[in-house]
Tab-separated table of C-alpha atoms in Angstrom:
chain	number	residue	atom	x	y	z
A	1	UNK	CA	-13.110	-25.190	-64.768
A	2	UNK	CA	-16.298	-27.078	-64.011
A	3	UNK	CA	-19.514	-25.073	-64.348
A	4	UNK	CA	-22.852	-26.377	-63.134
A	5	UNK	CA	-26.256	-25.121	-64.249
A	6	UNK	CA	-29.539	-26.073	-62.655
A	7	UNK	CA	-32.896	-25.587	-64.306
A	8	UNK	CA	-35.402	-24.383	-63.285
A	9	UNK	CA	-34.061	-21.888	-60.750
A	10	UNK	CA	-37.399	-21.972	-58.931
A	11	UNK	CA	-40.481	-24.141	-59.072
A	12	UNK	CA	-43.817	-23.987	-57.244
A	13	UNK	CA	-46.327	-26.797	-57.704
A	14	UNK	CA	-49.286	-28.322	-55.817
A	15	UNK	CA	-48.570	-31.409	-53.774
A	16	UNK	CA	-48.908	-34.781	-55.409
A	17	UNK	CA	-47.201	-33.813	-58.660
A	18	UNK	CA	-44.181	-35.638	-60.050
A	19	UNK	CA	-41.217	-33.357	-60.662
A	20	UNK	CA	-38.012	-33.306	-62.653
A	21	UNK	CA	-35.083	-31.123	-61.675
A	22	UNK	CA	-32.301	-30.717	-64.195
A	23	UNK	CA	-28.560	-30.329	-63.766
A	24	UNK	CA	-25.939	-29.863	-66.457
A	25	UNK	CA	-22.173	-29.662	-66.114
A	26	UNK	CA	-19.435	-28.677	-68.538
A	27	UNK	CA	-16.646	-31.129	-67.645
A	28	UNK	CA	-17.745	-34.741	-68.114
A	29	UNK	CA	-14.582	-36.152	-66.497
A	30	UNK	CA	-16.313	-36.767	-63.201
A	31	UNK	CA	-16.200	-39.649	-60.734
A	32	UNK	CA	-19.355	-38.935	-58.757
A	33	UNK	CA	-22.358	-36.652	-58.752
A	34	UNK	CA	-24.170	-35.915	-55.521
A	35	UNK	CA	-27.629	-34.421	-55.014
A	36	UNK	CA	-28.386	-32.452	-51.843
A	37	UNK	CA	-31.276	-30.583	-50.317
A	38	UNK	CA	-30.846	-27.474	-48.220
A	39	UNK	CA	-33.530	-26.156	-45.911
A	40	UNK	CA	-33.466	-22.429	-45.002
A	41	UNK	CA	-30.712	-21.640	-42.511
A	42	UNK	CA	-29.488	-25.231	-42.475
A	43	UNK	CA	-26.602	-27.239	-43.852
A	44	UNK	CA	-26.813	-29.652	-46.767
A	45	UNK	CA	-28.471	-33.043	-46.555
A	46	UNK	CA	-27.141	-35.699	-48.914
A	47	UNK	CA	-29.929	-37.298	-50.960
A	48	UNK	CA	-28.196	-39.487	-53.508
A	49	UNK	CA	-24.740	-40.135	-54.924
A	50	UNK	CA	-24.296	-41.577	-58.403
A	51	UNK	CA	-20.928	-42.946	-59.381
A	52	UNK	CA	-19.758	-42.383	-62.954
A	53	UNK	CA	-20.181	-46.097	-63.728
A	54	UNK	CA	-23.862	-45.944	-62.758
A	55	UNK	CA	-26.777	-44.540	-64.699
A	56	UNK	CA	-29.231	-44.052	-61.853
A	57	UNK	CA	-29.837	-44.307	-58.137
A	58	UNK	CA	-33.086	-44.535	-56.216
A	59	UNK	CA	-33.991	-43.666	-52.642
A	60	UNK	CA	-37.652	-43.789	-51.718
A	61	UNK	CA	-39.552	-41.293	-53.877
A	62	UNK	CA	-36.323	-39.925	-55.339
A	63	UNK	CA	-34.609	-41.148	-58.474
A	64	UNK	CA	-31.480	-39.578	-59.911
A	65	UNK	CA	-30.064	-40.348	-63.321
A	66	UNK	CA	-26.687	-39.531	-64.800
A	67	UNK	CA	-25.648	-39.177	-68.444
A	68	UNK	CA	-21.985	-38.470	-68.001
A	69	UNK	CA	-21.126	-38.161	-71.682
A	70	UNK	CA	-23.690	-35.412	-72.250
A	71	UNK	CA	-22.984	-33.751	-68.907
A	72	UNK	CA	-26.489	-34.115	-67.494
A	73	UNK	CA	-28.213	-35.380	-64.408
A	74	UNK	CA	-31.853	-35.289	-63.417
A	75	UNK	CA	-33.547	-35.677	-60.064
A	76	UNK	CA	-37.050	-37.095	-60.235
A	77	UNK	CA	-39.347	-36.573	-57.246
A	78	UNK	CA	-42.476	-38.698	-57.218
A	79	UNK	CA	-45.724	-37.736	-55.498
A	80	UNK	CA	-44.353	-34.487	-54.085
A	81	UNK	CA	-45.210	-33.440	-50.513
A	82	UNK	CA	-45.007	-30.079	-48.703
A	83	UNK	CA	-42.036	-31.466	-46.731
A	84	UNK	CA	-40.100	-31.669	-49.996
A	85	UNK	CA	-39.972	-27.867	-50.100
A	86	UNK	CA	-36.294	-26.891	-50.057
A	87	UNK	CA	-33.443	-25.886	-52.340
A	88	UNK	CA	-32.012	-28.793	-54.311
A	89	UNK	CA	-28.352	-28.722	-55.303
A	90	UNK	CA	-26.391	-30.948	-57.619
A	91	UNK	CA	-22.628	-31.296	-57.291
A	92	UNK	CA	-20.323	-33.241	-59.580
A	93	UNK	CA	-16.884	-34.282	-58.387
A	94	UNK	CA	-13.813	-34.886	-60.529
A	95	UNK	CA	-12.374	-37.433	-58.127
A	96	UNK	CA	-9.207	-37.563	-56.080
A	97	UNK	CA	-10.818	-35.442	-53.371
A	98	UNK	CA	-8.647	-32.387	-53.824
A	99	UNK	CA	-11.060	-30.541	-56.114
A	100	UNK	CA	-14.012	-30.767	-53.773
A	101	UNK	CA	-17.552	-30.548	-55.060
A	102	UNK	CA	-18.675	-27.938	-57.581
A	103	UNK	CA	-22.175	-26.683	-56.947
A	104	UNK	CA	-24.897	-25.225	-59.088
A	105	UNK	CA	-27.030	-22.380	-57.764
A	106	UNK	CA	-29.819	-24.812	-57.004
A	107	UNK	CA	-33.507	-25.195	-57.693
A	108	UNK	CA	-35.744	-23.563	-55.093
A	109	UNK	CA	-38.758	-25.855	-54.777
A	110	UNK	CA	-42.058	-25.020	-53.118
A	111	UNK	CA	-44.757	-27.666	-52.795
A	112	UNK	CA	-48.125	-26.103	-52.085
A	113	UNK	CA	-50.382	-28.039	-49.674
B	1	UNK	CA	-21.731	-37.719	-32.420
B	2	UNK	CA	-23.762	-39.022	-35.293
B	3	UNK	CA	-23.075	-36.188	-37.700
B	4	UNK	CA	-20.663	-33.389	-38.531
B	5	UNK	CA	-20.739	-30.633	-35.940
B	6	UNK	CA	-19.519	-27.066	-36.234
B	7	UNK	CA	-18.978	-24.308	-33.741
B	8	UNK	CA	-19.902	-21.622	-33.180
B	9	UNK	CA	-23.204	-21.674	-35.050
B	10	UNK	CA	-23.108	-17.891	-35.330
B	11	UNK	CA	-20.222	-15.460	-35.031
B	12	UNK	CA	-20.412	-11.691	-35.212
B	13	UNK	CA	-17.112	-9.881	-35.257
B	14	UNK	CA	-15.674	-6.495	-36.021
B	15	UNK	CA	-13.665	-5.798	-39.131
B	16	UNK	CA	-9.974	-6.464	-38.502
B	17	UNK	CA	-10.464	-9.105	-35.799
B	18	UNK	CA	-9.346	-12.711	-36.145
B	19	UNK	CA	-11.867	-15.564	-35.981
B	20	UNK	CA	-11.530	-19.306	-35.597
B	21	UNK	CA	-14.160	-21.744	-36.833
B	22	UNK	CA	-14.232	-25.342	-35.708
B	23	UNK	CA	-15.375	-28.551	-37.391
B	24	UNK	CA	-15.803	-31.989	-35.809
B	25	UNK	CA	-16.178	-34.595	-38.570
B	26	UNK	CA	-18.019	-37.888	-38.349
B	27	UNK	CA	-15.899	-40.317	-36.357
B	28	UNK	CA	-13.644	-42.377	-38.633
B	29	UNK	CA	-13.975	-40.112	-41.662
B	30	UNK	CA	-10.537	-39.556	-43.150
B	31	UNK	CA	-11.471	-36.753	-45.542
B	32	UNK	CA	-12.597	-33.299	-44.446
B	33	UNK	CA	-13.706	-30.346	-46.582
B	34	UNK	CA	-14.383	-26.665	-45.995
B	35	UNK	CA	-16.814	-24.694	-48.181
B	36	UNK	CA	-18.164	-21.179	-48.112
B	37	UNK	CA	-21.689	-20.137	-49.034
B	38	UNK	CA	-22.329	-16.494	-49.753
B	39	UNK	CA	-25.129	-14.671	-51.528
B	40	UNK	CA	-22.945	-13.484	-54.348
B	41	UNK	CA	-20.767	-16.542	-54.927
B	42	UNK	CA	-23.014	-19.461	-54.074
B	43	UNK	CA	-21.291	-22.516	-52.616
B	44	UNK	CA	-17.545	-22.632	-53.204
B	45	UNK	CA	-14.944	-25.192	-52.192
B	46	UNK	CA	-12.097	-23.898	-50.022
B	47	UNK	CA	-9.831	-26.745	-48.906
B	48	UNK	CA	-9.611	-30.519	-48.493
B	49	UNK	CA	-7.782	-32.578	-45.862
B	50	UNK	CA	-6.837	-36.227	-46.208
B	51	UNK	CA	-5.855	-37.117	-42.670
B	52	UNK	CA	-3.955	-34.094	-41.379
B	53	UNK	CA	-2.617	-33.101	-44.784
B	54	UNK	CA	-4.029	-30.506	-47.175
B	55	UNK	CA	-2.458	-31.164	-50.588
B	56	UNK	CA	-3.767	-27.990	-52.231
B	57	UNK	CA	-4.486	-24.700	-50.487
B	58	UNK	CA	-5.110	-22.669	-53.629
B	59	UNK	CA	-8.871	-22.586	-53.033
B	60	UNK	CA	-8.497	-20.415	-49.953
B	61	UNK	CA	-9.702	-16.908	-50.889
B	62	UNK	CA	-6.660	-15.026	-49.595
B	63	UNK	CA	-3.579	-15.415	-47.405
B	64	UNK	CA	-5.685	-14.234	-44.468
B	65	UNK	CA	-7.312	-17.678	-44.497
B	66	UNK	CA	-5.633	-20.730	-43.039
B	67	UNK	CA	-6.796	-24.165	-42.000
B	68	UNK	CA	-5.382	-27.032	-40.051
B	69	UNK	CA	-6.447	-30.454	-38.922
B	70	UNK	CA	-4.998	-32.331	-35.975
B	71	UNK	CA	-5.162	-35.979	-34.977
B	72	UNK	CA	-6.990	-36.763	-38.195
B	73	UNK	CA	-10.131	-35.367	-36.609
B	74	UNK	CA	-10.981	-31.788	-35.620
B	75	UNK	CA	-10.260	-28.999	-38.069
B	76	UNK	CA	-10.103	-25.243	-37.584
B	77	UNK	CA	-10.474	-22.560	-40.210
B	78	UNK	CA	-8.863	-19.282	-39.165
B	79	UNK	CA	-9.532	-15.942	-40.789
B	80	UNK	CA	-7.155	-13.153	-39.820
B	81	UNK	CA	-7.959	-9.461	-40.065
B	82	UNK	CA	-11.536	-10.147	-41.122
B	83	UNK	CA	-13.135	-8.046	-43.841
B	84	UNK	CA	-16.814	-7.453	-44.578
B	85	UNK	CA	-16.574	-9.599	-47.720
B	86	UNK	CA	-15.704	-12.567	-45.472
B	87	UNK	CA	-19.304	-12.559	-44.229
B	88	UNK	CA	-20.797	-15.887	-45.278
B	89	UNK	CA	-21.819	-19.296	-44.011
B	90	UNK	CA	-18.819	-21.596	-43.640
B	91	UNK	CA	-19.701	-25.260	-44.109
B	92	UNK	CA	-17.640	-28.296	-43.251
B	93	UNK	CA	-18.096	-31.778	-44.706
B	94	UNK	CA	-16.494	-35.145	-44.117
B	95	UNK	CA	-16.369	-38.467	-45.932
B	96	UNK	CA	-14.798	-41.907	-45.828
B	97	UNK	CA	-12.871	-41.140	-49.001
B	98	UNK	CA	-9.331	-42.493	-48.911
B	99	UNK	CA	-6.916	-41.934	-51.775
B	100	UNK	CA	-5.185	-45.194	-50.914
B	101	UNK	CA	-8.387	-47.190	-51.312
B	102	UNK	CA	-9.681	-48.879	-54.447
B	103	UNK	CA	-12.873	-46.896	-54.804
B	104	UNK	CA	-13.618	-43.351	-55.867
B	105	UNK	CA	-16.852	-43.365	-53.866
B	106	UNK	CA	-16.911	-40.125	-51.911
B	107	UNK	CA	-20.248	-39.265	-50.308
B	108	UNK	CA	-19.794	-36.065	-48.378
B	109	UNK	CA	-21.826	-35.271	-45.270
B	110	UNK	CA	-22.216	-31.664	-44.240
B	111	UNK	CA	-22.420	-29.923	-40.905
B	112	UNK	CA	-24.930	-27.156	-40.089
B	113	UNK	CA	-22.425	-24.384	-40.815
B	114	UNK	CA	-21.126	-21.312	-39.029
B	115	UNK	CA	-22.729	-18.034	-40.024
B	116	UNK	CA	-20.030	-15.345	-39.893
B	117	UNK	CA	-20.985	-11.679	-39.902
B	118	UNK	CA	-18.249	-9.077	-40.099
B	119	UNK	CA	-19.403	-5.603	-39.111
């Protein structure tokens, strides 16, 4: 059974800093890994999806990397802003659809103005 | 609509009552997923539909839970004889994923969720 760990569980930093959020997973037989953000009381917003054949994906100030063999992914946030405050979740997927996504408990991020 | 929609946004019910939660996926998305988010369990996957078919229902928490999808679009999650431990946010997601296609790409897009409170 896939288990996902996210470190740190919480992070509070002043705006402008560059951040790294870490995700590790126990079963490396994955097809995709998706990063989400969740704002309080809201659903999940997809940030990036990395396919197993890729090593990284970039979207604006966000960069996600994937090392499938070691079961790790990182989300890099450049020049953080108060609007980046949210919970960030990583979710690997085995493929085939039927297993759904497996989520970590997330990293609760606060960017201080 | 542009995104996944769910209704109701909030539902308060009494223990023992039945509830029905609805999900409208993004138009054209063949795959639909239900998840549950609770304080104790985090986010857990419940069930997946490809078209109107759910190949594996083992993720549903108990036999009080059922789900169906009609017309390859709207899905309903029904909880019978609700219990207090059913209190959670129920999230629906959809994607273009198609098992008959050549790609494993499966970006899931989530709705805002239904917050269920069982008194």
